[in-house]
Amino acid sequence: MQSYREKINYLNQYFYATKSLEGRYEELARWQDLGTKLSSVSDGMPHAHDNSSSKVENAVIGLADLEQTIREEIKGLEIIREEVYDVINSMPNYRHRMILSMRYLDFMSFSRIADAIGKTENNVYKLHKQIIQRLDI
């Protein structure tokens, strides 16, 4: 049986994987911006050893590598989400499933969950703790 903290970490893995992927998309945008800037510097004419063309080549290679990494991370993210979803849906109580889904699949704060279900934030926090303790991972 996992500890309370281990259960929280397990459920949060989808959140952290999503944040990591968002960082990759930001990195991709920087690479694309660099490629655009470098390609505007190049006049398209061949040169003996043109430093800007090697920078463009490096940017293209970096883009291709990063796009492949993103595709792989998306596949992994889908698997993680499905695993977390399955664990949440193993709970017999609908309200418990709903709270866990809002928290760990929709990334809602306790305050937003409280608003959504008509409870106080403190009630949701306490209920969440009880749900996690009952959760079998």
PDB file of C-alpha atoms in Angstrom:
ATOM      1  CA  MET A   1       0.000   0.000   0.000  1.00  0.00           C
ATOM      2  CA  GLN A   2       1.344   3.395  -0.948  1.00  0.00           C
ATOM      3  CA  SER A   3       1.602   6.325   1.429  1.00  0.00           C
ATOM      4  CA  TYR A   4      -0.538   9.426   1.082  1.00  0.00           C
ATOM      5  CA  ARG A   5       2.378  11.350  -0.484  1.00  0.00           C
ATOM      6  CA  GLU A   6       3.142   8.522  -2.942  1.00  0.00           C
ATOM      7  CA  LYS A   7      -0.486   8.486  -4.068  1.00  0.00           C
ATOM      8  CA  ILE A   8      -0.456  12.251  -4.621  1.00  0.00           C
ATOM      9  CA  ASN A   9       2.789  11.954  -6.593  1.00  0.00           C
ATOM     10  CA  TYR A  10       1.307   9.179  -8.712  1.00  0.00           C
ATOM     11  CA  LEU A  11      -1.791  11.216  -9.517  1.00  0.00           C
ATOM     12  CA  ASN A  12       0.281  14.345 -10.219  1.00  0.00           C
ATOM     13  CA  GLN A  13       2.447  12.633 -12.824  1.00  0.00           C
ATOM     14  CA  TYR A  14      -0.006  13.617 -15.583  1.00  0.00           C
ATOM     15  CA  PHE A  15       0.189  17.269 -14.507  1.00  0.00           C
ATOM     16  CA  TYR A  16       4.000  17.243 -14.514  1.00  0.00           C
ATOM     17  CA  ALA A  17       4.172  15.458 -17.868  1.00  0.00           C
ATOM     18  CA  THR A  18       1.799  18.044 -19.314  1.00  0.00           C
ATOM     19  CA  LYS A  19       3.964  20.883 -17.991  1.00  0.00           C
ATOM     20  CA  SER A  20       7.040  19.237 -19.474  1.00  0.00           C
ATOM     21  CA  LEU A  21       5.327  19.009 -22.848  1.00  0.00           C
ATOM     22  CA  GLU A  22       4.327  22.671 -22.643  1.00  0.00           C
ATOM     23  CA  GLY A  23       8.006  23.477 -22.110  1.00  0.00           C
ATOM     24  CA  ARG A  24       8.897  21.466 -25.211  1.00  0.00           C
ATOM     25  CA  TYR A  25       6.364  23.468 -27.248  1.00  0.00           C
ATOM     26  CA  GLU A  26       7.950  26.699 -25.987  1.00  0.00           C
ATOM     27  CA  GLU A  27      11.355  25.361 -26.994  1.00  0.00           C
ATOM     28  CA  LEU A  28       9.957  24.416 -30.409  1.00  0.00           C
ATOM     29  CA  ALA A  29       8.682  27.967 -30.877  1.00  0.00           C
ATOM     30  CA  ARG A  30      12.173  29.316 -30.060  1.00  0.00           C
ATOM     31  CA  TRP A  31      13.754  26.953 -32.596  1.00  0.00           C
ATOM     32  CA  GLN A  32      11.193  27.968 -35.230  1.00  0.00           C
ATOM     33  CA  ASP A  33      11.856  31.634 -34.506  1.00  0.00           C
ATOM     34  CA  LEU A  34      15.605  31.047 -34.812  1.00  0.00           C
ATOM     35  CA  GLY A  35      15.108  29.205 -38.088  1.00  0.00           C
ATOM     36  CA  THR A  36      13.031  32.073 -39.452  1.00  0.00           C
ATOM     37  CA  LYS A  37      15.614  34.653 -38.425  1.00  0.00           C
ATOM     38  CA  LEU A  38      18.478  32.639 -39.877  1.00  0.00           C
ATOM     39  CA  SER A  39      16.726  31.904 -43.136  1.00  0.00           C
ATOM     40  CA  SER A  40      16.032  35.617 -43.627  1.00  0.00           C
ATOM     41  CA  VAL A  41      19.774  36.283 -43.220  1.00  0.00           C
ATOM     42  CA  SER A  42      20.689  33.739 -45.884  1.00  0.00           C
ATOM     43  CA  ASP A  43      20.276  34.973 -49.460  1.00  0.00           C
ATOM     44  CA  GLY A  44      19.908  31.497 -50.867  1.00  0.00           C
ATOM     45  CA  MET A  45      23.176  31.664 -52.798  1.00  0.00           C
ATOM     46  CA  PRO A  46      25.760  28.937 -52.156  1.00  0.00           C
ATOM     47  CA  HIS A  47      28.914  30.018 -50.368  1.00  0.00           C
ATOM     48  CA  ALA A  48      32.128  28.133 -49.634  1.00  0.00           C
ATOM     49  CA  HIS A  49      31.612  27.818 -45.873  1.00  0.00           C
ATOM     50  CA  ASP A  50      28.754  30.040 -44.957  1.00  0.00           C
ATOM     51  CA  ASN A  51      28.308  30.313 -41.210  1.00  0.00           C
ATOM     52  CA  SER A  52      24.631  31.296 -41.546  1.00  0.00           C
ATOM     53  CA  SER A  53      23.851  28.207 -43.635  1.00  0.00           C
ATOM     54  CA  SER A  54      25.395  25.918 -40.997  1.00  0.00           C
ATOM     55  CA  LYS A  55      23.298  27.716 -38.379  1.00  0.00           C
ATOM     56  CA  VAL A  56      20.201  27.132 -40.494  1.00  0.00           C
ATOM     57  CA  GLU A  57      21.127  23.460 -40.853  1.00  0.00           C
ATOM     58  CA  ASN A  58      21.609  23.196 -37.086  1.00  0.00           C
ATOM     59  CA  ALA A  59      18.255  24.899 -36.507  1.00  0.00           C
ATOM     60  CA  VAL A  60      16.525  22.490 -38.914  1.00  0.00           C
ATOM     61  CA  ILE A  61      18.151  19.490 -37.243  1.00  0.00           C
ATOM     62  CA  GLY A  62      17.223  20.861 -33.810  1.00  0.00           C
ATOM     63  CA  LEU A  63      13.639  21.349 -34.955  1.00  0.00           C
ATOM     64  CA  ALA A  64      13.379  17.835 -36.339  1.00  0.00           C
ATOM     65  CA  ASP A  65      14.848  16.316 -33.173  1.00  0.00           C
ATOM     66  CA  LEU A  66      12.568  18.340 -30.942  1.00  0.00           C
ATOM     67  CA  GLU A  67       9.479  17.477 -32.997  1.00  0.00           C
ATOM     68  CA  GLN A  68      10.345  13.778 -32.614  1.00  0.00           C
ATOM     69  CA  THR A  69      10.811  14.230 -28.866  1.00  0.00           C
ATOM     70  CA  ILE A  70       7.426  15.965 -28.660  1.00  0.00           C
ATOM     71  CA  ARG A  71       5.720  13.127 -30.551  1.00  0.00           C
ATOM     72  CA  GLU A  72       7.244  10.601 -28.138  1.00  0.00           C
ATOM     73  CA  GLU A  73       6.252  12.663 -25.098  1.00  0.00           C
ATOM     74  CA  ILE A  74       2.682  12.949 -26.392  1.00  0.00           C
ATOM     75  CA  LYS A  75       2.474   9.152 -26.643  1.00  0.00           C
ATOM     76  CA  GLY A  76       3.800   8.851 -23.087  1.00  0.00           C
ATOM     77  CA  LEU A  77       1.418  11.543 -21.887  1.00  0.00           C
ATOM     78  CA  GLU A  78      -1.543   9.664 -23.339  1.00  0.00           C
ATOM     79  CA  ILE A  79      -0.474   6.509 -21.496  1.00  0.00           C
ATOM     80  CA  ILE A  80      -0.013   8.382 -18.202  1.00  0.00           C
ATOM     81  CA  ARG A  81      -3.395  10.077 -18.544  1.00  0.00           C
ATOM     82  CA  GLU A  82      -5.094   6.750 -19.214  1.00  0.00           C
ATOM     83  CA  GLU A  83      -3.431   5.160 -16.167  1.00  0.00           C
ATOM     84  CA  VAL A  84      -4.428   8.043 -13.887  1.00  0.00           C
ATOM     85  CA  TYR A  85      -7.940   7.999 -15.370  1.00  0.00           C
ATOM     86  CA  ASP A  86      -8.240   4.267 -14.668  1.00  0.00           C
ATOM     87  CA  VAL A  87      -7.112   4.690 -11.060  1.00  0.00           C
ATOM     88  CA  ILE A  88      -9.581   7.516 -10.523  1.00  0.00           C
ATOM     89  CA  ASN A  89     -12.413   5.529 -12.088  1.00  0.00           C
ATOM     90  CA  SER A  90     -11.688   2.590  -9.813  1.00  0.00           C
ATOM     91  CA  MET A  91     -13.268   4.613  -7.001  1.00  0.00           C
ATOM     92  CA  PRO A  92     -16.835   3.373  -6.386  1.00  0.00           C
ATOM     93  CA  ASN A  93     -18.220   6.779  -5.359  1.00  0.00           C
ATOM     94  CA  TYR A  94     -19.171   9.131  -8.215  1.00  0.00           C
ATOM     95  CA  ARG A  95     -18.445  12.320  -6.225  1.00  0.00           C
ATOM     96  CA  HIS A  96     -14.998  11.006  -5.293  1.00  0.00           C
ATOM     97  CA  ARG A  97     -14.249  10.245  -8.942  1.00  0.00           C
ATOM     98  CA  MET A  98     -15.466  13.691  -9.935  1.00  0.00           C
ATOM     99  CA  ILE A  99     -13.271  15.469  -7.380  1.00  0.00           C
ATOM    100  CA  LEU A 100     -10.197  13.458  -8.343  1.00  0.00           C
ATOM    101  CA  SER A 101     -10.864  14.019 -12.045  1.00  0.00           C
ATOM    102  CA  MET A 102     -11.217  17.765 -11.578  1.00  0.00           C
ATOM    103  CA  ARG A 103      -8.030  17.878  -9.533  1.00  0.00           C
ATOM    104  CA  TYR A 104      -5.740  15.496 -11.433  1.00  0.00           C
ATOM    105  CA  LEU A 105      -7.081  15.450 -15.000  1.00  0.00           C
ATOM    106  CA  ASP A 106      -8.435  18.992 -15.302  1.00  0.00           C
ATOM    107  CA  PHE A 107      -5.817  20.532 -12.957  1.00  0.00           C
ATOM    108  CA  MET A 108      -8.396  22.505 -10.996  1.00  0.00           C
ATOM    109  CA  SER A 109      -7.542  24.182  -7.704  1.00  0.00           C
ATOM    110  CA  PHE A 110      -9.409  23.232  -4.543  1.00  0.00           C
ATOM    111  CA  SER A 111     -11.146  26.604  -4.747  1.00  0.00           C
ATOM    112  CA  ARG A 112     -12.447  25.960  -8.265  1.00  0.00           C
ATOM    113  CA  ILE A 113     -13.551  22.444  -7.311  1.00  0.00           C
ATOM    114  CA  ALA A 114     -15.394  23.869  -4.298  1.00  0.00           C
ATOM    115  CA  ASP A 115     -17.206  26.344  -6.542  1.00  0.00           C
ATOM    116  CA  ALA A 116     -18.094  23.587  -9.000  1.00  0.00           C
ATOM    117  CA  ILE A 117     -19.602  21.257  -6.403  1.00  0.00           C
ATOM    118  CA  GLY A 118     -21.045  23.826  -4.028  1.00  0.00           C
ATOM    119  CA  LYS A 119     -18.775  23.160  -1.041  1.00  0.00           C
ATOM    120  CA  THR A 120     -16.237  25.256   0.809  1.00  0.00           C
ATOM    121  CA  GLU A 121     -12.602  25.015  -0.144  1.00  0.00           C
ATOM    122  CA  ASN A 122     -11.809  23.601   3.293  1.00  0.00           C
ATOM    123  CA  ASN A 123     -14.482  20.891   2.872  1.00  0.00           C
ATOM    124  CA  VAL A 124     -13.055  19.924  -0.510  1.00  0.00           C
ATOM    125  CA  TYR A 125      -9.524  19.801   0.875  1.00  0.00           C
ATOM    126  CA  LYS A 126     -10.584  17.527   3.744  1.00  0.00           C
ATOM    127  CA  LEU A 127     -12.699  15.337   1.473  1.00  0.00           C
ATOM    128  CA  HIS A 128      -9.806  15.092  -0.982  1.00  0.00           C
ATOM    129  CA  LYS A 129      -7.518  13.886   1.792  1.00  0.00           C
ATOM    130  CA  GLN A 130     -10.048  11.217   2.818  1.00  0.00           C
ATOM    131  CA  ILE A 131     -10.479  10.110  -0.810  1.00  0.00           C
ATOM    132  CA  ILE A 132      -6.718   9.794  -1.311  1.00  0.00           C
ATOM    133  CA  GLN A 133      -6.409   7.737   1.854  1.00  0.00           C
ATOM    134  CA  ARG A 134      -9.073   5.332   0.526  1.00  0.00           C
ATOM    135  CA  LEU A 135      -7.575   5.203  -2.937  1.00  0.00           C
ATOM    136  CA  ASP A 136      -5.988   1.868  -3.831  1.00  0.00           C
ATOM    137  CA  ILE A 137      -3.057   2.275  -6.195  1.00  0.00           C
TER     138      ILE A 137
END
